[in-house]
Amino acid sequence: MSQVTMPEENSLISLGIALLCVTIGLVPLWALLKSPLRQQPKGCRRIGLSNNSSNLADEFDQKYAQGTSPDQITVDSNGGHLPPWRVKALFTYPIKSCRGIELQTAHVVSTGLQFDRQFAFAERTSAGWTCRTLRNAGFQRLALIHTEIWIPDPSSREYDERRPEVQSGGVMQVSYPRPIPSGLHGLVIQMGITTRLLTARLSFRLPLHPASPTEYPTIPVKIWKDTPLAYDYGTHLPPSLHVYLGFDPNNSPLSLFRAHPSHRREIFRNAPRKEHLGFQPHTAFADAYPIHLLNITSHHDVAGRCAESIPHLSMRRFRANIIIQGPGPFAEDHWKKVLIGKTEVYAACRTVRCLLPNVDPDTGERHRAEPDRTLKAYRRIDEGDLTNACLGLQLVPAVQEFCLEVGDEVKVLETGSHRYIKMLAPGEKVEGV
């Protein structure tokens, strides 16, 4: 799928300034070209909530500081009854470590929420291609890379099965801050942004799925101890994205990979077995499990303890797929099986936290200590890993496909103890598991 870059305005003034700057060598051509037109991909519709709405808009409200009884009657603004324990928000993260998409309804597939962590950036090293995330030094800029998912819409007047957007199962629009170099070049670009002759963000599109199995090379990509084969989408990355992430566009070791449907990362540690479920749980580029759940009341407890260093610690730092409201602080620590809506899910283990939440999703800035320091001070509760803190649960669905919706009731079916098991190398086994 070709990339399109052209001026968004057709005024003679805009073109004149751009051509003059390029002609006298003030700015490289790619820096002055406009972002691709942000028109709707033909025959498609965008998934998710609008950019100015969120079910987490009130996440800092103190009403979430305490839990409620699962039997308490809750009434909405229209007088209808709401489940006291329910799904508050849903997120899918198409590119690992980049900004997520908030959903009202989520289709869940075998690897987790649809589109979740299907793509990941990787760096070529002496050991081969290795995934890079917000954890890695210098990669906190990933937080400011935004994604939109556009899927085929048969009800659209422009829908046509022959369109490339339809044949690839939809497209992903990726945007990122326009790189601004130092010196005179950067001054000219900044003036262009200020005067609205240039956009502050650049963007490009890529297909959600290869139109042909041979369209992209399949290459091993290391993620933790796994090395699955994945499609190399590097040809879609514009030079300016390499520059934004700190690489020379002419000799960049960076690429973007798409999970390959035939090379799954099967999950065995803490997870139910195929003999019980009828399938072995697996995931794409998620760290370890298909779904991550977070309780807003538990988060309030953590955020309150971090308030001096970070006055408003957003839940979005923890990059959960399902955010629930109702249970008291850390009630979920001992859940083993939960009914969400009409579907049973297994709690494989608690979520062991790393330094990733130290990165602010709105600024891309990394805090030197929080919330990791606060969490480790009182949440190192799992005997399987007393070095790190826990917050949230890692879930494995009991079925391979189902739907979730904001407002779905959450019921605890079974409680018990958890013990975290370390990441296993392929073929490695844990005694008794």
XYZ file of C-alpha atoms in Angstrom:
433
model
C 0.000 0.000 0.000
C 1.660 3.210 -1.109
C 2.148 6.205 1.146
C 0.782 9.579 0.113
C 2.475 12.813 1.172
C 1.365 16.152 -0.176
C 0.482 19.667 1.051
C -2.827 19.910 2.909
C -3.371 23.496 1.710
C -3.100 24.523 -1.905
C -2.374 28.196 -1.332
C 0.392 29.772 -3.362
C 1.881 31.191 -0.167
C 2.299 27.736 1.403
C 3.811 26.265 -1.725
C 6.045 29.257 -2.241
C 7.498 29.131 1.258
C 8.026 25.363 1.091
C 9.756 25.491 -2.294
C 11.917 28.426 -1.250
C 13.085 26.687 1.929
C 13.957 23.515 0.052
C 15.654 25.395 -2.778
C 18.005 27.324 -0.476
C 18.720 24.235 1.577
C 17.194 25.351 4.876
C 15.141 22.212 5.381
C 15.261 18.674 3.938
C 12.355 17.973 1.612
C 10.789 15.262 3.804
C 10.558 17.708 6.720
C 8.462 20.188 4.780
C 6.132 17.770 3.081
C 2.765 17.524 4.686
C 1.329 14.582 6.492
C -0.795 12.167 4.408
C -4.304 13.386 3.924
C -6.368 12.377 6.949
C -9.403 11.482 4.864
C -11.388 8.389 5.740
C -10.084 5.223 4.071
C -12.657 4.416 1.418
C -15.187 1.758 2.332
C -14.071 1.649 5.998
C -15.148 2.880 9.408
C -13.011 3.791 12.420
C -13.351 1.720 15.585
C -13.372 3.158 19.084
C -14.637 6.206 20.911
C -14.200 9.694 19.502
C -10.991 11.454 20.478
C -12.776 13.876 22.811
C -14.650 11.268 24.855
C -13.495 8.669 27.363
C -15.040 6.457 30.007
C -12.001 7.356 32.129
C -12.776 11.098 32.064
C -13.660 10.904 35.777
C -10.893 8.477 36.776
C -9.630 10.795 39.550
C -13.058 11.166 41.195
C -12.864 10.162 44.850
C -16.020 8.081 44.511
C -13.721 5.342 43.172
C -11.499 5.387 46.265
C -13.731 2.862 48.055
C -15.358 -0.296 46.791
C -19.014 -1.259 46.884
C -20.865 -4.412 47.804
C -21.557 -6.743 44.858
C -25.198 -6.744 46.031
C -25.575 -2.966 46.149
C -28.195 -1.501 43.812
C -26.769 1.149 41.463
C -29.020 3.469 39.450
C -27.947 5.355 36.330
C -29.030 8.862 35.264
C -32.066 7.453 33.466
C -33.282 5.515 36.473
C -32.114 2.136 35.204
C -30.244 -0.402 37.308
C -26.521 -0.939 36.755
C -24.420 -3.850 37.978
C -22.505 -2.651 41.065
C -19.341 -4.410 39.806
C -18.902 -3.744 36.114
C -16.579 -2.968 33.246
C -15.736 0.742 33.269
C -13.451 1.010 30.223
C -11.920 -1.102 27.454
C -8.651 -0.534 25.574
C -6.814 -2.246 22.755
C -3.181 -1.412 21.912
C -2.496 -2.235 18.244
C 1.235 -1.369 18.429
C 3.036 -2.533 21.544
C 3.974 0.414 23.800
C 2.178 2.983 21.618
C -1.048 4.779 22.479
C -4.128 2.593 22.753
C -7.639 2.875 21.344
C -10.527 3.152 23.781
C -13.568 1.040 22.924
C -17.182 0.851 23.975
C -17.517 -2.711 22.699
C -14.615 -5.096 22.200
C -14.457 -8.270 20.167
C -12.143 -10.750 21.868
C -10.210 -13.241 19.739
C -7.783 -16.006 20.652
C -4.869 -13.608 21.291
C -6.884 -11.160 23.425
C -8.853 -8.058 22.482
C -9.002 -7.751 18.704
C -5.984 -5.889 17.268
C -4.252 -5.840 20.663
C -0.435 -5.963 20.441
C -0.541 -7.334 16.901
C 2.307 -4.987 15.950
C 5.617 -4.189 17.642
C 8.736 -2.186 16.904
C 12.008 -4.106 16.926
C 15.654 -3.141 16.668
C 18.247 -5.090 14.709
C 21.162 -6.044 16.954
C 24.016 -8.537 16.753
C 21.603 -11.093 18.204
C 18.915 -10.404 15.586
C 15.648 -8.480 15.752
C 14.564 -7.662 19.322
C 11.309 -6.010 20.431
C 11.603 -2.529 21.906
C 9.113 -1.007 24.345
C 8.680 1.909 26.722
C 10.935 0.012 29.131
C 13.958 0.504 26.907
C 16.091 3.630 27.272
C 15.281 6.193 24.599
C 12.067 4.474 23.514
C 9.730 6.473 25.770
C 8.871 8.399 22.582
C 6.721 5.421 21.582
C 4.091 6.763 24.000
C 3.332 9.635 21.608
C 2.774 7.406 18.588
C -0.992 7.172 18.068
C -2.986 4.632 16.101
C -6.393 4.474 14.443
C -7.962 1.251 13.170
C -10.244 1.431 10.121
C -12.113 -1.750 9.213
C -14.185 -2.568 6.101
C -17.764 -1.328 6.300
C -20.129 -3.081 3.843
C -22.790 -0.438 4.577
C -20.543 2.312 3.182
C -21.386 3.651 -0.290
C -17.698 3.404 -1.156
C -17.341 -0.221 -0.057
C -15.846 -2.373 -2.796
C -14.250 -5.774 -2.276
C -11.589 -4.832 -4.837
C -10.283 -1.907 -2.793
C -6.890 -2.588 -1.156
C -8.245 -1.308 2.166
C -10.924 -4.013 2.065
C -8.675 -6.795 0.791
C -6.255 -6.205 3.691
C -9.055 -6.389 6.265
C -8.718 -2.679 6.975
C -5.898 -0.247 7.593
C -4.069 1.252 10.551
C -3.340 4.966 10.532
C -0.227 5.817 12.556
C 0.653 9.367 13.603
C 3.605 10.838 15.509
C 5.073 14.255 16.404
C 6.889 15.963 13.542
C 10.643 15.867 14.273
C 12.124 19.323 14.859
C 15.917 19.453 14.496
C 18.120 21.998 16.246
C 19.373 25.168 14.643
C 17.922 27.106 11.752
C 16.245 24.052 10.234
C 14.250 23.504 13.402
C 13.363 27.184 13.673
C 11.873 27.173 10.168
C 9.855 24.027 10.890
C 8.618 25.440 14.208
C 7.535 28.633 12.448
C 5.692 26.539 9.889
C 3.832 24.693 12.644
C 3.026 27.923 14.489
C 1.626 29.523 11.342
C -0.234 26.308 10.448
C 1.683 25.916 7.208
C 2.937 22.612 8.582
C 1.183 20.013 10.705
C 2.520 19.280 14.182
C 2.067 15.553 13.544
C 2.889 13.342 10.575
C 1.089 10.123 9.665
C 1.077 7.112 7.383
C -1.100 4.075 6.727
C -0.424 0.384 6.556
C -2.596 -2.695 5.942
C -3.967 -4.567 8.933
C -3.269 -7.894 7.226
C -1.036 -8.837 4.295
C -3.129 -9.123 1.153
C -0.890 -12.058 0.191
C 1.097 -14.463 2.439
C 4.234 -13.614 0.451
C 3.774 -9.834 0.455
C 6.128 -9.370 3.426
C 9.180 -11.375 4.531
C 8.749 -13.457 7.684
C 11.576 -12.899 10.159
C 12.265 -14.176 13.720
C 11.651 -11.481 16.335
C 12.793 -11.915 19.929
C 10.271 -10.999 22.616
C 11.425 -12.056 26.073
C 12.408 -15.726 25.666
C 10.240 -16.334 22.603
C 11.342 -15.851 18.985
C 8.229 -16.150 16.802
C 8.239 -15.467 13.083
C 6.543 -12.197 12.153
C 5.833 -10.134 9.041
C 8.371 -7.338 8.468
C 6.365 -4.150 7.740
C 9.461 -1.946 7.699
C 8.881 -0.728 4.140
C 5.910 1.295 5.396
C 7.936 3.395 7.842
C 8.632 6.919 6.523
C 12.102 8.443 7.099
C 10.671 11.035 9.484
C 9.476 8.300 11.873
C 13.020 6.927 12.133
C 14.211 10.459 12.889
C 11.492 10.951 15.520
C 12.634 7.761 17.278
C 16.248 8.870 17.200
C 17.653 6.913 14.245
C 19.385 7.832 11.009
C 16.732 7.189 8.329
C 19.443 6.151 5.859
C 20.867 3.444 8.112
C 18.189 2.673 10.676
C 18.187 -0.579 12.671
C 14.455 -0.160 13.389
C 11.487 -1.937 11.832
C 7.828 -2.635 12.530
C 6.595 -6.226 12.723
C 3.150 -7.777 12.511
C 2.338 -10.998 14.367
C 2.091 -14.025 12.074
C -1.135 -16.040 12.569
C 0.669 -19.356 12.044
C 3.449 -18.716 14.570
C 1.701 -18.396 17.903
C 3.287 -17.883 21.305
C 1.512 -20.551 23.333
C 1.044 -19.934 27.064
C 1.609 -22.700 29.589
C 2.767 -21.141 32.864
C -0.180 -20.594 35.208
C -2.600 -21.057 32.307
C -5.308 -23.702 31.815
C -4.341 -26.516 29.442
C -5.757 -27.541 26.095
C -7.160 -30.681 27.713
C -9.402 -28.445 29.817
C -10.235 -25.608 27.405
C -10.081 -27.380 24.057
C -7.319 -25.004 22.924
C -3.988 -23.838 24.293
C -4.021 -20.125 25.203
C -1.658 -17.998 23.142
C -0.825 -14.385 22.448
C 0.775 -12.099 19.828
C 3.195 -9.401 21.095
C 1.684 -9.047 24.574
C 4.258 -9.708 27.284
C 2.779 -12.945 28.543
C -1.022 -13.312 28.579
C -3.967 -12.366 26.325
C -5.803 -9.895 28.613
C -4.803 -7.508 31.400
C -7.408 -6.393 33.980
C -7.118 -3.471 36.410
C -9.415 -2.386 39.239
C -9.898 1.399 39.441
C -10.190 1.289 43.227
C -6.849 -0.473 43.548
C -5.330 2.141 41.272
C -6.724 4.931 43.466
C -4.887 3.424 46.417
C -1.600 3.527 44.475
C -2.238 6.982 43.009
C -2.963 8.414 46.464
C 0.403 7.234 47.726
C 2.156 8.787 44.682
C 0.293 12.098 44.826
C 3.225 14.157 46.086
C 5.463 13.095 43.192
C 2.724 12.700 40.537
C -0.485 14.573 41.464
C -2.566 12.837 38.776
C -1.332 9.314 38.112
C -3.501 8.123 35.210
C -4.608 4.513 34.921
C -3.515 4.669 31.294
C 0.102 4.320 32.469
C -0.622 0.665 33.283
C -1.984 -0.130 29.807
C -4.766 -2.498 30.899
C -7.309 -3.947 28.460
C -10.204 -4.154 30.923
C -10.747 -1.608 33.688
C -13.402 -2.476 36.235
C -15.174 -0.565 39.001
C -16.887 -1.779 42.150
C -14.557 -4.136 44.058
C -12.588 -2.755 47.002
C -8.854 -2.088 46.829
C -6.929 -5.205 45.731
C -9.958 -7.489 46.098
C -8.881 -8.985 42.777
C -5.601 -10.295 44.229
C -7.218 -13.654 45.026
C -9.623 -14.080 42.119
C -9.187 -17.317 40.169
C -12.242 -17.400 37.892
C -14.475 -14.461 36.925
C -17.624 -14.017 34.867
C -17.456 -10.836 32.758
C -20.731 -10.285 30.968
C -21.622 -13.796 29.836
C -18.101 -15.201 29.520
C -15.891 -16.967 32.029
C -12.235 -15.978 32.239
C -9.401 -17.462 34.294
C -7.051 -15.304 36.338
C -3.701 -16.862 35.455
C -1.672 -14.700 37.818
C -1.260 -11.227 39.241
C 0.371 -8.659 36.962
C 3.985 -8.200 37.999
C 4.889 -4.591 37.313
C 8.024 -3.216 35.653
C 9.289 0.335 35.056
C 7.010 0.927 32.069
C 4.311 2.827 34.083
C 6.969 5.418 34.987
C 6.430 6.848 31.477
C 3.694 9.490 31.222
C 1.449 8.503 28.261
C 0.603 12.161 27.547
C 4.138 13.578 27.482
C 6.394 10.585 26.873
C 8.507 11.661 29.855
C 9.925 9.033 32.201
C 9.748 9.698 35.961
C 12.939 8.652 37.667
C 11.178 6.710 40.447
C 7.381 6.658 40.435
C 5.105 4.787 40.540
C 7.597 1.895 40.687
C 9.073 3.021 44.022
C 5.682 3.318 45.712
C 4.469 -0.019 44.372
C 7.571 -1.848 45.557
C 7.179 -0.311 49.003
C 3.958 -2.201 49.718
C 2.881 -4.401 46.786
C 5.624 -7.055 46.659
C 3.080 -9.659 47.664
C 3.637 -12.640 45.370
C 5.994 -15.320 46.696
C 6.855 -16.228 43.120
C 8.566 -12.859 42.620
C 9.223 -10.836 45.768
C 11.546 -8.521 43.847
C 8.746 -6.807 41.948
C 5.359 -5.355 42.840
C 1.947 -6.534 41.645
C -1.060 -4.597 40.402
C -3.859 -6.110 38.317
C -4.541 -9.556 36.888
C -3.520 -11.471 33.774
C -6.532 -13.223 32.245
C -7.047 -16.227 29.989
C -10.523 -16.600 28.395
C -12.358 -19.925 28.647
C -13.491 -19.549 25.010
C -11.632 -18.311 21.945
C -14.086 -15.643 20.763
C -16.621 -13.455 22.558
C -17.641 -9.819 23.034
C -17.190 -7.402 25.931
C -19.003 -4.143 26.512
C -18.597 -1.246 28.914
C -21.147 -1.813 31.665
C -20.901 -5.624 31.597
C -21.342 -7.141 35.040
C -18.340 -8.637 36.824
C -18.953 -11.646 39.090
C -16.346 -13.615 41.010
C -16.879 -17.350 40.545
C -13.816 -18.691 42.352
C -11.056 -17.384 44.617
C -7.754 -18.919 45.654
C -4.032 -18.340 45.921
C -1.640 -17.152 43.225
C 2.039 -17.812 42.739
C 3.861 -16.108 39.900
C 5.972 -18.367 37.654
C 8.953 -16.931 35.819
C 9.072 -16.602 32.049
C 9.936 -19.923 30.417
C 12.163 -20.554 27.446
C 10.708 -22.741 24.637
C 10.583 -26.324 25.837
C 11.360 -25.374 29.444
C 9.032 -26.861 32.058
C 8.194 -26.045 35.650
C 7.854 -28.941 38.043
C 4.261 -29.605 39.015
C 2.795 -27.363 36.308
